[in-house]
């Protein structure tokens, strides 16, 4: 049997990494597990596109707390999704300011990439 390959790679920007590292080790492991799982299977409970935006969210529920990492696709780099930052979700809707923050980071990422060519 052929070994399954991930459908995409995930890159954590410093803010996303800092968010994960600030959490309890059990939560860190659950988030890492869910991100890895999302690279192999399509599941809206793990990775979902935000409505009306180019932003996606990695979703983790642990002990009744919703953890979110916002991300975007960099299709120039062979199926790469870039996680911008994370937060603990306290309401049903993802806060607009978190989506705007991810969009701003996305814009800066592509500007920096263009400048470095």
PDB file of C-alpha atoms in Angstrom:
ATOM      1  CA  UNK A   1       0.000   0.000   0.000  1.00  0.00           C
ATOM      2  CA  UNK A   2       1.297   3.440  -0.954  1.00  0.00           C
ATOM      3  CA  UNK A   3       1.917   5.878   1.901  1.00  0.00           C
ATOM      4  CA  UNK A   4      -0.493   8.818   1.966  1.00  0.00           C
ATOM      5  CA  UNK A   5       1.040  12.187   1.241  1.00  0.00           C
ATOM      6  CA  UNK A   6      -0.264  15.427   2.717  1.00  0.00           C
ATOM      7  CA  UNK A   7      -2.328  17.510   0.293  1.00  0.00           C
ATOM      8  CA  UNK A   8      -0.593  20.704   1.382  1.00  0.00           C
ATOM      9  CA  UNK A   9       2.096  22.029   3.704  1.00  0.00           C
ATOM     10  CA  UNK A  10       1.497  24.361   6.626  1.00  0.00           C
ATOM     11  CA  UNK A  11       3.761  27.245   7.582  1.00  0.00           C
ATOM     12  CA  UNK A  12       3.258  28.989  10.907  1.00  0.00           C
ATOM     13  CA  UNK A  13       4.132  32.660  10.994  1.00  0.00           C
ATOM     14  CA  UNK A  14       5.735  33.816  14.293  1.00  0.00           C
ATOM     15  CA  UNK A  15       2.436  35.040  15.805  1.00  0.00           C
ATOM     16  CA  UNK A  16       0.737  31.692  15.134  1.00  0.00           C
ATOM     17  CA  UNK A  17       3.669  29.821  16.637  1.00  0.00           C
ATOM     18  CA  UNK A  18       3.720  32.089  19.712  1.00  0.00           C
ATOM     19  CA  UNK A  19      -0.010  31.564  20.222  1.00  0.00           C
ATOM     20  CA  UNK A  20       0.320  27.775  20.144  1.00  0.00           C
ATOM     21  CA  UNK A  21       3.356  27.796  22.448  1.00  0.00           C
ATOM     22  CA  UNK A  22       1.489  29.993  24.956  1.00  0.00           C
ATOM     23  CA  UNK A  23      -1.104  27.242  25.478  1.00  0.00           C
ATOM     24  CA  UNK A  24      -1.114  24.192  27.740  1.00  0.00           C
ATOM     25  CA  UNK A  25       0.869  21.255  26.286  1.00  0.00           C
ATOM     26  CA  UNK A  26      -2.281  19.125  25.857  1.00  0.00           C
ATOM     27  CA  UNK A  27      -3.928  21.904  23.841  1.00  0.00           C
ATOM     28  CA  UNK A  28      -0.739  22.316  21.770  1.00  0.00           C
ATOM     29  CA  UNK A  29      -0.805  18.603  20.938  1.00  0.00           C
ATOM     30  CA  UNK A  30      -4.489  18.682  19.972  1.00  0.00           C
ATOM     31  CA  UNK A  31      -4.009  21.725  17.698  1.00  0.00           C
ATOM     32  CA  UNK A  32      -0.939  20.129  16.072  1.00  0.00           C
ATOM     33  CA  UNK A  33      -2.836  16.867  15.601  1.00  0.00           C
ATOM     34  CA  UNK A  34      -5.807  18.665  13.991  1.00  0.00           C
ATOM     35  CA  UNK A  35      -3.581  20.694  11.658  1.00  0.00           C
ATOM     36  CA  UNK A  36      -1.769  17.532  10.570  1.00  0.00           C
ATOM     37  CA  UNK A  37      -5.055  15.673  10.083  1.00  0.00           C
ATOM     38  CA  UNK A  38      -6.403  18.543   7.961  1.00  0.00           C
ATOM     39  CA  UNK A  39      -3.460  18.161   5.577  1.00  0.00           C
ATOM     40  CA  UNK A  40      -4.609  14.616   4.782  1.00  0.00           C
ATOM     41  CA  UNK A  41      -8.413  14.788   4.790  1.00  0.00           C
ATOM     42  CA  UNK A  42     -11.046  17.339   3.830  1.00  0.00           C
ATOM     43  CA  UNK A  43     -13.084  18.138   6.939  1.00  0.00           C
ATOM     44  CA  UNK A  44     -14.838  21.470   7.561  1.00  0.00           C
ATOM     45  CA  UNK A  45     -14.631  20.805  11.289  1.00  0.00           C
ATOM     46  CA  UNK A  46     -10.835  21.089  11.017  1.00  0.00           C
ATOM     47  CA  UNK A  47     -10.264  23.642   8.226  1.00  0.00           C
ATOM     48  CA  UNK A  48     -12.953  25.961   6.949  1.00  0.00           C
ATOM     49  CA  UNK A  49     -13.021  28.924   4.555  1.00  0.00           C
ATOM     50  CA  UNK A  50     -14.292  32.158   6.080  1.00  0.00           C
ATOM     51  CA  UNK A  51     -17.288  33.536   4.224  1.00  0.00           C
ATOM     52  CA  UNK A  52     -16.542  36.496   1.935  1.00  0.00           C
ATOM     53  CA  UNK A  53     -12.790  36.314   2.499  1.00  0.00           C
ATOM     54  CA  UNK A  54      -9.588  34.601   1.344  1.00  0.00           C
ATOM     55  CA  UNK A  55      -8.985  33.597   4.958  1.00  0.00           C
ATOM     56  CA  UNK A  56      -9.377  30.059   6.283  1.00  0.00           C
ATOM     57  CA  UNK A  57      -9.484  28.866   9.862  1.00  0.00           C
ATOM     58  CA  UNK A  58      -7.965  25.829  11.496  1.00  0.00           C
ATOM     59  CA  UNK A  59     -10.472  24.767  14.119  1.00  0.00           C
ATOM     60  CA  UNK A  60      -9.771  22.945  17.377  1.00  0.00           C
ATOM     61  CA  UNK A  61     -12.206  22.249  20.192  1.00  0.00           C
ATOM     62  CA  UNK A  62     -10.607  21.114  23.443  1.00  0.00           C
ATOM     63  CA  UNK A  63     -12.367  20.885  26.816  1.00  0.00           C
ATOM     64  CA  UNK A  64     -15.199  23.072  25.515  1.00  0.00           C
ATOM     65  CA  UNK A  65     -12.863  25.864  24.373  1.00  0.00           C
ATOM     66  CA  UNK A  66     -12.643  26.826  20.688  1.00  0.00           C
ATOM     67  CA  UNK A  67      -9.125  27.537  19.469  1.00  0.00           C
ATOM     68  CA  UNK A  68      -8.659  29.116  16.053  1.00  0.00           C
ATOM     69  CA  UNK A  69      -5.681  29.724  13.793  1.00  0.00           C
ATOM     70  CA  UNK A  70      -6.398  31.914  10.798  1.00  0.00           C
ATOM     71  CA  UNK A  71      -4.569  31.172   7.562  1.00  0.00           C
ATOM     72  CA  UNK A  72      -4.384  31.795   3.815  1.00  0.00           C
ATOM     73  CA  UNK A  73      -3.150  29.924   0.754  1.00  0.00           C
ATOM     74  CA  UNK A  74       0.112  30.717  -1.005  1.00  0.00           C
ATOM     75  CA  UNK A  75      -0.397  28.892  -4.279  1.00  0.00           C
ATOM     76  CA  UNK A  76       2.956  30.086  -5.645  1.00  0.00           C
ATOM     77  CA  UNK A  77       4.644  27.736  -3.200  1.00  0.00           C
ATOM     78  CA  UNK A  78       3.108  24.379  -4.181  1.00  0.00           C
ATOM     79  CA  UNK A  79       0.014  24.098  -2.006  1.00  0.00           C
ATOM     80  CA  UNK A  80       1.142  25.981   1.056  1.00  0.00           C
ATOM     81  CA  UNK A  81      -1.211  27.318   3.688  1.00  0.00           C
ATOM     82  CA  UNK A  82       0.206  30.038   5.933  1.00  0.00           C
ATOM     83  CA  UNK A  83      -1.165  30.397   9.471  1.00  0.00           C
ATOM     84  CA  UNK A  84      -1.157  34.053  10.519  1.00  0.00           C
ATOM     85  CA  UNK A  85      -2.179  34.068  14.176  1.00  0.00           C
ATOM     86  CA  UNK A  86      -4.418  32.355  16.683  1.00  0.00           C
ATOM     87  CA  UNK A  87      -7.009  33.223  19.279  1.00  0.00           C
ATOM     88  CA  UNK A  88      -9.555  31.675  21.601  1.00  0.00           C
ATOM     89  CA  UNK A  89     -13.010  32.044  20.099  1.00  0.00           C
ATOM     90  CA  UNK A  90     -15.578  33.284  22.615  1.00  0.00           C
ATOM     91  CA  UNK A  91     -18.624  33.822  20.378  1.00  0.00           C
ATOM     92  CA  UNK A  92     -20.348  31.890  17.593  1.00  0.00           C
ATOM     93  CA  UNK A  93     -19.049  34.239  14.918  1.00  0.00           C
ATOM     94  CA  UNK A  94     -15.353  34.761  14.239  1.00  0.00           C
ATOM     95  CA  UNK A  95     -14.635  38.375  15.239  1.00  0.00           C
ATOM     96  CA  UNK A  96     -14.337  40.670  12.218  1.00  0.00           C
ATOM     97  CA  UNK A  97     -11.168  42.281  13.630  1.00  0.00           C
ATOM     98  CA  UNK A  98      -9.437  38.860  13.690  1.00  0.00           C
ATOM     99  CA  UNK A  99     -10.304  38.279  10.015  1.00  0.00           C
ATOM    100  CA  UNK A 100      -9.132  41.811   9.135  1.00  0.00           C
ATOM    101  CA  UNK A 101      -5.896  41.173  11.014  1.00  0.00           C
ATOM    102  CA  UNK A 102      -5.314  37.953   9.033  1.00  0.00           C
ATOM    103  CA  UNK A 103      -6.068  39.774   5.758  1.00  0.00           C
ATOM    104  CA  UNK A 104      -3.579  42.499   6.685  1.00  0.00           C
ATOM    105  CA  UNK A 105      -0.891  39.902   7.484  1.00  0.00           C
ATOM    106  CA  UNK A 106      -1.702  38.146   4.178  1.00  0.00           C
ATOM    107  CA  UNK A 107      -1.272  41.394   2.233  1.00  0.00           C
ATOM    108  CA  UNK A 108       2.048  42.121   3.982  1.00  0.00           C
ATOM    109  CA  UNK A 109       3.250  38.547   3.314  1.00  0.00           C
ATOM    110  CA  UNK A 110       2.653  38.851  -0.433  1.00  0.00           C
ATOM    111  CA  UNK A 111       4.145  42.379  -0.567  1.00  0.00           C
ATOM    112  CA  UNK A 112       7.293  41.142   1.205  1.00  0.00           C
ATOM    113  CA  UNK A 113       7.455  38.157  -1.121  1.00  0.00           C
ATOM    114  CA  UNK A 114       7.150  40.396  -4.201  1.00  0.00           C
ATOM    115  CA  UNK A 115       9.843  42.753  -2.866  1.00  0.00           C
ATOM    116  CA  UNK A 116      12.232  39.847  -2.289  1.00  0.00           C
ATOM    117  CA  UNK A 117      12.027  38.588  -5.880  1.00  0.00           C
TER     118      UNK A 117
END
